[in-house]
PDB file of C-alpha atoms in Angstrom:
ATOM      1  CA  UNK G 132       0.000   0.000   0.000  1.00  0.00           C
ATOM      2  CA  UNK G 133       1.166   3.509  -0.636  1.00  0.00           C
ATOM      3  CA  UNK G 134       2.315   5.608   2.253  1.00  0.00           C
ATOM      4  CA  UNK G 135      -1.008   7.420   2.212  1.00  0.00           C
ATOM      5  CA  UNK G 136      -2.682   5.180   4.773  1.00  0.00           C
ATOM      6  CA  UNK G 137       0.215   4.310   7.031  1.00  0.00           C
ATOM      7  CA  UNK G 138       1.906   7.702   7.168  1.00  0.00           C
ATOM      8  CA  UNK G 139      -1.241   9.680   7.755  1.00  0.00           C
ATOM      9  CA  UNK G 140      -2.302   8.721  11.302  1.00  0.00           C
ATOM     10  CA  UNK G 141      -4.581  11.745  11.624  1.00  0.00           C
ATOM     11  CA  UNK G 142      -6.707  10.488   8.737  1.00  0.00           C
ATOM     12  CA  UNK G 143     -10.167   9.858  10.119  1.00  0.00           C
ATOM     13  CA  UNK G 144     -12.341   7.153   8.613  1.00  0.00           C
ATOM     14  CA  UNK G 145     -15.738   8.519   7.693  1.00  0.00           C
ATOM     15  CA  UNK G 146     -17.967   5.466   7.655  1.00  0.00           C
ATOM     16  CA  UNK G 147     -17.012   1.825   7.495  1.00  0.00           C
ATOM     17  CA  UNK G 148     -18.186  -0.883   5.157  1.00  0.00           C
ATOM     18  CA  UNK G 149     -18.644  -4.551   5.929  1.00  0.00           C
ATOM     19  CA  UNK G 150     -16.747  -6.949   3.673  1.00  0.00           C
ATOM     20  CA  UNK G 151     -19.988  -8.043   1.944  1.00  0.00           C
ATOM     21  CA  UNK G 152     -21.022  -4.463   1.351  1.00  0.00           C
ATOM     22  CA  UNK G 153     -17.533  -3.503   0.135  1.00  0.00           C
ATOM     23  CA  UNK G 154     -17.551  -5.793  -2.916  1.00  0.00           C
ATOM     24  CA  UNK G 155     -20.796  -4.352  -4.235  1.00  0.00           C
ATOM     25  CA  UNK G 156     -19.947  -0.733  -3.462  1.00  0.00           C
ATOM     26  CA  UNK G 157     -16.393  -0.826  -4.777  1.00  0.00           C
ATOM     27  CA  UNK G 158     -17.616  -2.454  -8.015  1.00  0.00           C
ATOM     28  CA  UNK G 159     -20.091   0.416  -8.426  1.00  0.00           C
ATOM     29  CA  UNK G 160     -17.291   2.885  -7.583  1.00  0.00           C
ATOM     30  CA  UNK G 161     -15.183   1.434 -10.423  1.00  0.00           C
ATOM     31  CA  UNK G 162     -18.090   1.114 -12.876  1.00  0.00           C
ATOM     32  CA  UNK G 163     -18.994   4.791 -12.479  1.00  0.00           C
ATOM     33  CA  UNK G 164     -15.604   6.058 -13.673  1.00  0.00           C
ATOM     34  CA  UNK G 165     -12.200   4.654 -14.633  1.00  0.00           C
ATOM     35  CA  UNK G 166     -10.155   3.957 -11.512  1.00  0.00           C
ATOM     36  CA  UNK G 167      -6.636   2.751 -10.821  1.00  0.00           C
ATOM     37  CA  UNK G 168      -5.555   0.265  -8.157  1.00  0.00           C
ATOM     38  CA  UNK G 169      -4.164   3.099  -5.998  1.00  0.00           C
ATOM     39  CA  UNK G 170      -7.518   4.917  -5.880  1.00  0.00           C
ATOM     40  CA  UNK G 171      -9.396   1.708  -5.053  1.00  0.00           C
ATOM     41  CA  UNK G 172      -6.881   0.792  -2.350  1.00  0.00           C
ATOM     42  CA  UNK G 173      -7.231   4.265  -0.859  1.00  0.00           C
ATOM     43  CA  UNK G 174     -11.039   4.119  -0.895  1.00  0.00           C
ATOM     44  CA  UNK G 175     -11.103   0.694   0.755  1.00  0.00           C
ATOM     45  CA  UNK G 176      -8.644   1.855   3.412  1.00  0.00           C
ATOM     46  CA  UNK G 177     -10.864   4.870   4.140  1.00  0.00           C
ATOM     47  CA  UNK G 178     -13.803   2.538   4.612  1.00  0.00           C
ATOM     48  CA  UNK G 179     -11.975   0.380   7.150  1.00  0.00           C
ATOM     49  CA  UNK G 180     -11.395  -2.765   5.105  1.00  0.00           C
ATOM     50  CA  UNK G 181      -8.509  -4.990   6.290  1.00  0.00           C
ATOM     51  CA  UNK G 182      -5.363  -5.250   4.145  1.00  0.00           C
ATOM     52  CA  UNK G 183      -5.970  -8.937   3.309  1.00  0.00           C
ATOM     53  CA  UNK G 184      -9.528  -8.197   2.193  1.00  0.00           C
ATOM     54  CA  UNK G 185      -8.322  -5.233   0.127  1.00  0.00           C
ATOM     55  CA  UNK G 186      -6.029  -7.549  -1.841  1.00  0.00           C
ATOM     56  CA  UNK G 187      -8.871 -10.031  -2.451  1.00  0.00           C
ATOM     57  CA  UNK G 188     -11.222  -7.280  -3.606  1.00  0.00           C
ATOM     58  CA  UNK G 189      -8.608  -5.807  -5.941  1.00  0.00           C
ATOM     59  CA  UNK G 190      -7.976  -9.271  -7.392  1.00  0.00           C
ATOM     60  CA  UNK G 191     -11.724  -9.641  -8.006  1.00  0.00           C
ATOM     61  CA  UNK G 192     -11.933  -6.200  -9.658  1.00  0.00           C
ATOM     62  CA  UNK G 193      -8.969  -6.953 -11.928  1.00  0.00           C
ATOM     63  CA  UNK G 194     -10.392 -10.353 -12.973  1.00  0.00           C
ATOM     64  CA  UNK G 195     -13.792  -8.857 -13.733  1.00  0.00           C
ATOM     65  CA  UNK G 196     -12.197  -5.937 -15.655  1.00  0.00           C
ATOM     66  CA  UNK G 197     -13.602  -3.269 -13.339  1.00  0.00           C
ATOM     67  CA  UNK G 198     -10.008  -2.036 -13.054  1.00  0.00           C
ATOM     68  CA  UNK G 199      -7.596  -1.888 -15.977  1.00  0.00           C
ATOM     69  CA  UNK G 200      -4.617   0.390 -15.417  1.00  0.00           C
ATOM     70  CA  UNK G 201      -3.842   0.649 -19.145  1.00  0.00           C
ATOM     71  CA  UNK G 202      -7.373   1.780 -19.865  1.00  0.00           C
ATOM     72  CA  UNK G 203      -7.165   4.143 -16.879  1.00  0.00           C
ATOM     73  CA  UNK G 204      -3.886   5.713 -18.077  1.00  0.00           C
ATOM     74  CA  UNK G 205      -5.308   6.340 -21.561  1.00  0.00           C
ATOM     75  CA  UNK G 206      -8.533   7.859 -20.236  1.00  0.00           C
ATOM     76  CA  UNK G 207      -6.668   9.956 -17.671  1.00  0.00           C
ATOM     77  CA  UNK G 208      -4.238  11.353 -20.256  1.00  0.00           C
ATOM     78  CA  UNK G 209      -7.018  12.187 -22.738  1.00  0.00           C
ATOM     79  CA  UNK G 210      -9.226  13.766 -20.091  1.00  0.00           C
ATOM     80  CA  UNK G 211      -6.632  15.892 -18.336  1.00  0.00           C
ATOM     81  CA  UNK G 212      -5.250  17.129 -21.648  1.00  0.00           C
ATOM     82  CA  UNK G 213      -8.576  17.963 -23.259  1.00  0.00           C
ATOM     83  CA  UNK G 214     -10.440  19.282 -20.227  1.00  0.00           C
ATOM     84  CA  UNK G 215      -7.766  20.798 -18.007  1.00  0.00           C
ATOM     85  CA  UNK G 216      -5.213  21.576 -20.736  1.00  0.00           C
ATOM     86  CA  UNK G 217      -2.403  19.819 -18.862  1.00  0.00           C
ATOM     87  CA  UNK G 218       0.910  19.090 -20.550  1.00  0.00           C
ATOM     88  CA  UNK G 219       2.520  15.666 -20.791  1.00  0.00           C
ATOM     89  CA  UNK G 220       4.915  16.234 -17.878  1.00  0.00           C
ATOM     90  CA  UNK G 221       2.080  17.050 -15.489  1.00  0.00           C
ATOM     91  CA  UNK G 222       0.036  14.066 -16.651  1.00  0.00           C
ATOM     92  CA  UNK G 223       3.076  11.788 -16.255  1.00  0.00           C
ATOM     93  CA  UNK G 224       3.710  12.996 -12.698  1.00  0.00           C
ATOM     94  CA  UNK G 225       0.066  12.571 -11.684  1.00  0.00           C
ATOM     95  CA  UNK G 226       0.001   9.026 -13.044  1.00  0.00           C
ATOM     96  CA  UNK G 227       3.273   8.217 -11.251  1.00  0.00           C
ATOM     97  CA  UNK G 228       1.766   9.533  -8.032  1.00  0.00           C
ATOM     98  CA  UNK G 229      -1.104   7.081  -8.576  1.00  0.00           C
ATOM     99  CA  UNK G 230       1.485   4.289  -8.997  1.00  0.00           C
ATOM    100  CA  UNK G 231       0.642   3.471 -12.611  1.00  0.00           C
ATOM    101  CA  UNK G 232       3.527   1.541 -14.272  1.00  0.00           C
ATOM    102  CA  UNK G 233       5.804   3.576 -16.559  1.00  0.00           C
ATOM    103  CA  UNK G 234       5.070   1.513 -19.687  1.00  0.00           C
ATOM    104  CA  UNK G 235       1.335   2.160 -19.258  1.00  0.00           C
ATOM    105  CA  UNK G 236       2.007   5.860 -18.712  1.00  0.00           C
ATOM    106  CA  UNK G 237       3.893   5.983 -22.030  1.00  0.00           C
ATOM    107  CA  UNK G 238       1.021   4.235 -23.810  1.00  0.00           C
ATOM    108  CA  UNK G 239      -1.470   6.609 -22.205  1.00  0.00           C
ATOM    109  CA  UNK G 240       0.472   9.653 -23.392  1.00  0.00           C
ATOM    110  CA  UNK G 241       0.352   8.300 -26.957  1.00  0.00           C
ATOM    111  CA  UNK G 242      -3.399   9.037 -26.861  1.00  0.00           C
ATOM    112  CA  UNK G 243      -2.572  12.742 -27.152  1.00  0.00           C
ATOM    113  CA  UNK G 244      -2.395  13.907 -30.764  1.00  0.00           C
ATOM    114  CA  UNK G 245       0.877  15.876 -31.293  1.00  0.00           C
ATOM    115  CA  UNK G 246      -0.793  18.470 -33.548  1.00  0.00           C
ATOM    116  CA  UNK G 247      -3.624  19.062 -31.075  1.00  0.00           C
ATOM    117  CA  UNK G 248      -1.048  19.195 -28.255  1.00  0.00           C
ATOM    118  CA  UNK G 249       0.987  21.932 -29.942  1.00  0.00           C
ATOM    119  CA  UNK G 250      -2.143  23.884 -30.922  1.00  0.00           C
ATOM    120  CA  UNK G 251      -3.301  23.767 -27.287  1.00  0.00           C
ATOM    121  CA  UNK G 252       0.113  24.953 -26.125  1.00  0.00           C
ATOM    122  CA  UNK G 253      -0.028  27.888 -28.554  1.00  0.00           C
ATOM    123  CA  UNK G 254      -3.536  28.766 -27.436  1.00  0.00           C
ATOM    124  CA  UNK G 255      -2.594  28.633 -23.734  1.00  0.00           C
ATOM    125  CA  UNK G 256       0.538  30.701 -24.450  1.00  0.00           C
ATOM    126  CA  UNK G 257      -1.458  33.403 -26.235  1.00  0.00           C
ATOM    127  CA  UNK G 258      -4.072  33.538 -23.444  1.00  0.00           C
ATOM    128  CA  UNK G 259      -1.478  33.825 -20.683  1.00  0.00           C
ATOM    129  CA  UNK G 260       0.554  36.368 -22.665  1.00  0.00           C
ATOM    130  CA  UNK G 261      -2.505  38.616 -23.054  1.00  0.00           C
ATOM    131  CA  UNK G 262      -3.512  38.263 -19.386  1.00  0.00           C
ATOM    132  CA  UNK G 263      -0.057  38.995 -17.981  1.00  0.00           C
ATOM    133  CA  UNK G 264       0.205  42.698 -17.222  1.00  0.00           C
ATOM    134  CA  UNK G 265       3.947  43.243 -17.036  1.00  0.00           C
ATOM    135  CA  UNK G 266       5.682  46.124 -18.817  1.00  0.00           C
ATOM    136  CA  UNK G 267       9.135  44.483 -18.744  1.00  0.00           C
ATOM    137  CA  UNK G 268       9.218  42.003 -21.634  1.00  0.00           C
ATOM    138  CA  UNK G 269      11.850  39.814 -19.951  1.00  0.00           C
ATOM    139  CA  UNK G 270       9.772  39.448 -16.742  1.00  0.00           C
ATOM    140  CA  UNK G 271       6.604  38.856 -18.747  1.00  0.00           C
ATOM    141  CA  UNK G 272       8.287  36.084 -20.706  1.00  0.00           C
ATOM    142  CA  UNK G 273       9.588  34.549 -17.450  1.00  0.00           C
ATOM    143  CA  UNK G 274       6.086  34.538 -15.923  1.00  0.00           C
ATOM    144  CA  UNK G 275       4.491  32.955 -18.989  1.00  0.00           C
ATOM    145  CA  UNK G 276       7.202  30.275 -19.220  1.00  0.00           C
ATOM    146  CA  UNK G 277       6.757  29.494 -15.502  1.00  0.00           C
ATOM    147  CA  UNK G 278       2.998  29.178 -15.915  1.00  0.00           C
ATOM    148  CA  UNK G 279       3.263  26.839 -18.895  1.00  0.00           C
ATOM    149  CA  UNK G 280       5.941  24.722 -17.216  1.00  0.00           C
ATOM    150  CA  UNK G 281       3.678  24.426 -14.159  1.00  0.00           C
ATOM    151  CA  UNK G 282       0.919  23.193 -16.472  1.00  0.00           C
ATOM    152  CA  UNK G 283       3.296  20.426 -17.569  1.00  0.00           C
ATOM    153  CA  UNK G 284       4.402  21.506 -21.019  1.00  0.00           C
ATOM    154  CA  UNK G 285       7.950  20.732 -22.133  1.00  0.00           C
ATOM    155  CA  UNK G 286      10.438  23.599 -21.949  1.00  0.00           C
ATOM    156  CA  UNK G 287      11.623  23.375 -25.555  1.00  0.00           C
ATOM    157  CA  UNK G 288       8.037  23.503 -26.842  1.00  0.00           C
ATOM    158  CA  UNK G 289       7.214  26.392 -24.500  1.00  0.00           C
ATOM    159  CA  UNK G 290      10.200  28.387 -25.774  1.00  0.00           C
ATOM    160  CA  UNK G 291       9.176  27.655 -29.351  1.00  0.00           C
ATOM    161  CA  UNK G 292       5.571  28.763 -28.666  1.00  0.00           C
ATOM    162  CA  UNK G 293       6.683  32.025 -27.037  1.00  0.00           C
ATOM    163  CA  UNK G 294       9.128  32.736 -29.872  1.00  0.00           C
ATOM    164  CA  UNK G 295       6.289  32.290 -32.361  1.00  0.00           C
ATOM    165  CA  UNK G 296       4.338  35.044 -30.532  1.00  0.00           C
ATOM    166  CA  UNK G 297       7.132  37.595 -30.655  1.00  0.00           C
TER     167      UNK G 297
END
């Protein structure tokens, strides 16, 4: 289990589930939206399920295809890029935090169309450039680069996008 449960002693459990109730509810939790093993483990821990039972439930969910980390990585990458306009670095770090294997992260990032990715970067660059009220061009450029890097875009692409504006 990730350090989330063990290293967070102040974490208070809201309500607890019985083992019988957990299988039904966690299946519904996974059917509602794509989930990864880390999220399911976290949810079951919150609900007071024992470690041994958590492993059995996760095994059941994997066998029944309620959880598929490859499918999760692809959906996560598409969603965060299209809806939140995150760059590949940010998506990669979020998936790593959720303990998705690196090979699945790479496959998930392939879901992002390179042309659409660059067009989004240009659009975000233009928006931030217009919003940033800074008379000094050097400082303005620094602020825009920092913003785009925070969003997870690669530095070389960010520099290229800013150069295309000027």
